[in-house]
Amino acid sequence: MGKVTNKGLATLISARIKEILTLSGLTITGLAKFAGIGESAIRSYYSRTIPISVETVSKICESLSIVLKDFFDFDKTLSIGTAALPELENFKTKLLQESMNYSQEEETEFVQLPTSTGLKREREYIAYIVKYTDYFDAAKTVAMMLVDFANEYDLELESGRLYELLKKHVDNGTIEKIPTPRVNNDNSVSTKKIFLYKKKS
């Protein structure tokens, strides 16, 4: 997962996506489906964990007839182009009839980052990362997570606490804990093992 280096820009992009969700009446899942973009990618852009590409912005804007340059004019309020409205309404009507959670009438709970504090914040952030981002699509060590979570979510954890938080998601089968040999500094293989955590496919 690419690391976000410009957090100010990432925050503005996240706000734009939220604005588009509100305008369209779609959830992140619905927007991904409508624009033809990976759902986990949009979740990551929204949660400010990876940078968004101009190509992806273009797909979102094109699907809703939004002028591309307006997306990046953060002082300007966006509006959905009239050309996109019939298709958008048909899309929402069809999915509502099929009872699929792509419309905000059906599902709204996941579009906000956790706002709690203390131990509850730690639990909710780990649950958010596991469920709504692509972070665990690639295997991660605890050492990697400690650095990434501190940098990207301002989530400072001790390794023991992180093991405890991950255990719930391992036990319920959301992610798997994979033992792997530890490689020493001299490239020899240690008898001790380390664990990699990865979302189950």
mmCIF file of C-alpha atoms in Angstrom:
data_model
loop_
_atom_site.group_PDB
_atom_site.id
_atom_site.type_symbol
_atom_site.label_atom_id
_atom_site.label_comp_id
_atom_site.label_asym_id
_atom_site.label_seq_id
_atom_site.Cartn_x
_atom_site.Cartn_y
_atom_site.Cartn_z
ATOM 1 C CA MET A 1 0.000 0.000 0.000
ATOM 2 C CA GLY A 2 1.436 3.360 -0.984
ATOM 3 C CA LYS A 3 1.985 5.725 1.911
ATOM 4 C CA VAL A 4 0.282 9.114 1.965
ATOM 5 C CA THR A 5 2.961 11.789 2.253
ATOM 6 C CA ASN A 6 0.806 14.904 1.795
ATOM 7 C CA LYS A 7 -1.738 14.573 4.581
ATOM 8 C CA GLY A 8 -3.290 17.956 3.838
ATOM 9 C CA LEU A 9 -4.094 16.934 0.273
ATOM 10 C CA ALA A 10 -5.295 13.516 1.430
ATOM 11 C CA THR A 11 -7.733 15.220 3.800
ATOM 12 C CA LEU A 12 -9.084 17.397 0.980
ATOM 13 C CA ILE A 13 -9.505 14.360 -1.294
ATOM 14 C CA SER A 14 -11.328 12.510 1.493
ATOM 15 C CA ALA A 15 -13.661 15.486 1.941
ATOM 16 C CA ARG A 16 -14.327 15.527 -1.810
ATOM 17 C CA ILE A 17 -15.274 11.852 -1.790
ATOM 18 C CA LYS A 18 -17.594 12.457 1.150
ATOM 19 C CA GLU A 19 -19.164 15.362 -0.770
ATOM 20 C CA ILE A 20 -19.705 13.119 -3.801
ATOM 21 C CA LEU A 21 -21.248 10.400 -1.629
ATOM 22 C CA THR A 22 -23.669 12.957 -0.206
ATOM 23 C CA LEU A 23 -24.517 14.405 -3.625
ATOM 24 C CA SER A 24 -25.058 11.036 -5.265
ATOM 25 C CA GLY A 25 -26.791 9.322 -2.358
ATOM 26 C CA LEU A 26 -24.455 6.364 -2.801
ATOM 27 C CA THR A 27 -22.344 4.485 -0.310
ATOM 28 C CA ILE A 28 -18.675 3.799 -0.984
ATOM 29 C CA THR A 29 -19.697 0.376 -2.285
ATOM 30 C CA GLY A 30 -22.230 1.948 -4.610
ATOM 31 C CA LEU A 31 -19.861 4.626 -5.880
ATOM 32 C CA ALA A 32 -17.235 1.981 -6.617
ATOM 33 C CA LYS A 33 -19.775 -0.053 -8.584
ATOM 34 C CA PHE A 34 -21.172 2.953 -10.451
ATOM 35 C CA ALA A 35 -17.764 4.375 -11.394
ATOM 36 C CA GLY A 36 -16.123 1.014 -12.122
ATOM 37 C CA ILE A 37 -13.443 1.349 -9.435
ATOM 38 C CA GLY A 38 -12.272 -1.106 -6.791
ATOM 39 C CA GLU A 39 -14.194 -0.721 -3.540
ATOM 40 C CA SER A 40 -11.167 -1.251 -1.295
ATOM 41 C CA ALA A 41 -9.299 1.462 -3.193
ATOM 42 C CA ILE A 42 -12.052 4.040 -2.650
ATOM 43 C CA ARG A 43 -12.225 3.111 1.022
ATOM 44 C CA SER A 44 -8.488 3.710 1.291
ATOM 45 C CA TYR A 45 -8.722 7.097 -0.457
ATOM 46 C CA TYR A 46 -11.581 8.045 1.838
ATOM 47 C CA SER A 47 -9.678 6.977 4.953
ATOM 48 C CA ARG A 48 -6.574 8.832 3.695
ATOM 49 C CA THR A 49 -4.307 5.779 3.708
ATOM 50 C CA ILE A 50 -3.156 5.827 0.068
ATOM 51 C CA PRO A 51 -2.894 8.604 -2.538
ATOM 52 C CA ILE A 52 -5.485 8.740 -5.310
ATOM 53 C CA SER A 53 -4.495 8.817 -8.984
ATOM 54 C CA VAL A 54 -5.778 11.354 -11.497
ATOM 55 C CA GLU A 55 -7.061 8.412 -13.561
ATOM 56 C CA THR A 56 -9.262 7.295 -10.667
ATOM 57 C CA VAL A 57 -10.550 10.826 -10.081
ATOM 58 C CA SER A 58 -11.322 11.018 -13.792
ATOM 59 C CA LYS A 59 -13.405 7.821 -13.640
ATOM 60 C CA ILE A 60 -15.408 9.126 -10.692
ATOM 61 C CA CYS A 61 -15.974 12.498 -12.335
ATOM 62 C CA GLU A 62 -16.862 11.002 -15.710
ATOM 63 C CA SER A 63 -19.446 8.660 -14.194
ATOM 64 C CA LEU A 64 -21.234 11.612 -12.559
ATOM 65 C CA SER A 65 -20.559 14.225 -15.271
ATOM 66 C CA ILE A 66 -18.454 16.303 -12.873
ATOM 67 C CA VAL A 67 -15.848 18.576 -14.453
ATOM 68 C CA LEU A 68 -12.433 17.115 -13.599
ATOM 69 C CA LYS A 69 -10.754 20.444 -12.831
ATOM 70 C CA ASP A 70 -13.618 21.303 -10.463
ATOM 71 C CA PHE A 71 -12.754 18.263 -8.341
ATOM 72 C CA PHE A 72 -9.349 19.763 -7.589
ATOM 73 C CA ASP A 73 -10.697 23.280 -7.020
ATOM 74 C CA PHE A 74 -11.316 22.684 -3.338
ATOM 75 C CA ASP A 75 -12.983 26.071 -2.854
ATOM 76 C CA LYS A 76 -15.687 25.112 -5.332
ATOM 77 C CA THR A 77 -18.836 23.177 -4.481
ATOM 78 C CA LEU A 78 -19.389 20.211 -6.776
ATOM 79 C CA SER A 79 -22.593 19.338 -8.581
ATOM 80 C CA ILE A 80 -23.607 16.251 -10.524
ATOM 81 C CA GLY A 81 -24.042 16.940 -14.222
ATOM 82 C CA THR A 82 -27.558 16.623 -15.593
ATOM 83 C CA ALA A 83 -26.344 14.092 -18.162
ATOM 84 C CA ALA A 84 -25.525 11.613 -15.381
ATOM 85 C CA LEU A 85 -28.758 11.952 -13.400
ATOM 86 C CA PRO A 86 -30.971 9.499 -15.344
ATOM 87 C CA GLU A 87 -28.364 6.725 -15.224
ATOM 88 C CA LEU A 88 -27.647 7.410 -11.544
ATOM 89 C CA GLU A 89 -31.322 7.227 -10.601
ATOM 90 C CA ASN A 90 -31.799 4.054 -12.636
ATOM 91 C CA PHE A 91 -28.757 2.541 -10.932
ATOM 92 C CA LYS A 92 -30.078 3.363 -7.451
ATOM 93 C CA THR A 93 -33.601 2.186 -8.254
ATOM 94 C CA LYS A 94 -32.393 -1.116 -9.658
ATOM 95 C CA LEU A 95 -30.133 -1.843 -6.709
ATOM 96 C CA LEU A 96 -32.764 -0.811 -4.197
ATOM 97 C CA GLN A 97 -35.151 -3.283 -5.832
ATOM 98 C CA GLU A 98 -32.458 -5.939 -5.573
ATOM 99 C CA SER A 99 -31.914 -4.990 -1.900
ATOM 100 C CA MET A 100 -28.201 -4.392 -2.436
ATOM 101 C CA ASN A 101 -26.456 -2.005 -0.066
ATOM 102 C CA TYR A 102 -25.178 0.486 -2.621
ATOM 103 C CA SER A 103 -27.538 3.344 -1.746
ATOM 104 C CA GLN A 104 -27.276 5.495 1.371
ATOM 105 C CA GLU A 105 -30.931 4.688 2.010
ATOM 106 C CA GLU A 106 -29.701 1.174 2.671
ATOM 107 C CA GLU A 107 -26.343 1.676 4.383
ATOM 108 C CA THR A 108 -24.547 4.631 5.946
ATOM 109 C CA GLU A 109 -22.694 3.328 8.976
ATOM 110 C CA PHE A 110 -19.249 2.791 7.504
ATOM 111 C CA VAL A 111 -18.513 6.101 5.844
ATOM 112 C CA GLN A 112 -17.157 7.766 8.992
ATOM 113 C CA LEU A 113 -13.773 7.163 10.559
ATOM 114 C CA PRO A 114 -13.875 6.200 14.263
ATOM 115 C CA THR A 115 -14.211 9.241 16.553
ATOM 116 C CA SER A 116 -13.982 7.557 19.958
ATOM 117 C CA THR A 117 -11.070 7.881 22.394
ATOM 118 C CA GLY A 118 -8.852 5.666 24.524
ATOM 119 C CA LEU A 119 -9.045 1.885 24.318
ATOM 120 C CA LYS A 120 -12.318 2.050 22.382
ATOM 121 C CA ARG A 121 -10.608 4.169 19.720
ATOM 122 C CA GLU A 122 -7.878 1.542 19.379
ATOM 123 C CA ARG A 123 -10.420 -1.266 18.948
ATOM 124 C CA GLU A 124 -12.533 0.674 16.466
ATOM 125 C CA TYR A 125 -9.571 1.832 14.371
ATOM 126 C CA ILE A 126 -8.171 -1.684 14.035
ATOM 127 C CA ALA A 127 -11.651 -2.942 13.108
ATOM 128 C CA TYR A 128 -11.975 -0.127 10.562
ATOM 129 C CA ILE A 129 -8.594 -0.889 8.986
ATOM 130 C CA VAL A 130 -9.327 -4.619 8.809
ATOM 131 C CA LYS A 131 -12.838 -4.247 7.401
ATOM 132 C CA TYR A 132 -12.784 -1.134 5.245
ATOM 133 C CA THR A 133 -9.282 -0.700 3.819
ATOM 134 C CA ASP A 134 -6.980 -2.796 1.662
ATOM 135 C CA TYR A 135 -4.172 -2.657 4.238
ATOM 136 C CA PHE A 136 -4.233 -6.392 4.964
ATOM 137 C CA ASP A 137 -4.478 -7.418 1.316
ATOM 138 C CA ALA A 138 -0.708 -7.833 1.615
ATOM 139 C CA ALA A 139 0.819 -9.687 4.561
ATOM 140 C CA LYS A 140 2.125 -7.479 7.376
ATOM 141 C CA THR A 141 4.277 -8.065 10.441
ATOM 142 C CA VAL A 142 3.444 -6.496 13.784
ATOM 143 C CA ALA A 143 6.557 -4.313 13.466
ATOM 144 C CA MET A 144 5.312 -2.963 10.136
ATOM 145 C CA MET A 145 1.856 -2.301 11.566
ATOM 146 C CA LEU A 146 3.196 -0.377 14.554
ATOM 147 C CA VAL A 147 4.985 2.048 12.228
ATOM 148 C CA ASP A 148 2.190 2.315 9.652
ATOM 149 C CA PHE A 149 -0.601 2.853 12.178
ATOM 150 C CA ALA A 150 1.391 5.515 14.018
ATOM 151 C CA ASN A 151 2.182 7.388 10.798
ATOM 152 C CA GLU A 152 -1.134 7.027 8.993
ATOM 153 C CA TYR A 153 -3.703 6.998 11.803
ATOM 154 C CA ASP A 154 -1.855 8.616 14.709
ATOM 155 C CA LEU A 155 -2.453 5.314 16.478
ATOM 156 C CA GLU A 156 0.373 4.616 18.921
ATOM 157 C CA LEU A 157 0.281 1.014 20.142
ATOM 158 C CA GLU A 158 2.527 -1.347 22.065
ATOM 159 C CA SER A 159 3.178 -4.670 20.355
ATOM 160 C CA GLY A 160 1.368 -6.605 23.103
ATOM 161 C CA ARG A 161 -1.730 -4.429 22.732
ATOM 162 C CA LEU A 162 -1.680 -4.855 18.954
ATOM 163 C CA TYR A 163 -1.482 -8.650 19.292
ATOM 164 C CA GLU A 164 -4.520 -8.468 21.577
ATOM 165 C CA LEU A 165 -6.488 -6.307 19.118
ATOM 166 C CA LEU A 166 -5.645 -8.537 16.159
ATOM 167 C CA LYS A 167 -6.625 -11.738 17.970
ATOM 168 C CA LYS A 168 -10.356 -11.027 17.601
ATOM 169 C CA HIS A 169 -10.033 -10.706 13.828
ATOM 170 C CA VAL A 170 -7.914 -13.845 13.600
ATOM 171 C CA ASP A 171 -10.412 -15.782 15.726
ATOM 172 C CA ASN A 172 -13.404 -14.697 13.633
ATOM 173 C CA GLY A 173 -11.620 -15.628 10.402
ATOM 174 C CA THR A 174 -11.335 -12.146 8.903
ATOM 175 C CA ILE A 175 -7.544 -12.228 8.802
ATOM 176 C CA GLU A 176 -5.114 -15.099 9.102
ATOM 177 C CA LYS A 177 -1.987 -15.353 11.225
ATOM 178 C CA ILE A 178 0.741 -16.998 9.172
ATOM 179 C CA PRO A 179 3.910 -18.331 10.846
ATOM 180 C CA THR A 180 7.057 -17.768 8.819
ATOM 181 C CA PRO A 181 10.773 -18.344 9.516
ATOM 182 C CA ARG A 182 12.708 -15.382 10.887
ATOM 183 C CA VAL A 183 15.758 -14.422 8.804
ATOM 184 C CA ASN A 184 18.783 -13.271 10.809
ATOM 185 C CA ASN A 185 21.005 -10.343 9.865
ATOM 186 C CA ASP A 186 23.541 -12.775 8.386
ATOM 187 C CA ASN A 187 20.766 -14.231 6.167
ATOM 188 C CA SER A 188 20.670 -17.475 8.125
ATOM 189 C CA VAL A 189 17.250 -18.809 9.094
ATOM 190 C CA SER A 190 16.418 -18.625 12.791
ATOM 191 C CA THR A 191 14.637 -21.402 14.642
ATOM 192 C CA LYS A 192 12.250 -18.731 15.925
ATOM 193 C CA LYS A 193 9.271 -17.733 13.831
ATOM 194 C CA ILE A 194 7.535 -14.448 13.202
ATOM 195 C CA PHE A 195 3.903 -14.026 12.236
ATOM 196 C CA LEU A 196 2.418 -12.349 9.194
ATOM 197 C CA TYR A 197 -1.159 -11.083 9.208
ATOM 198 C CA LYS A 198 -3.171 -11.062 6.002
ATOM 199 C CA LYS A 199 -6.835 -10.723 5.049
ATOM 200 C CA LYS A 200 -8.341 -14.055 4.052
ATOM 201 C CA SER A 201 -9.203 -14.236 0.368
#
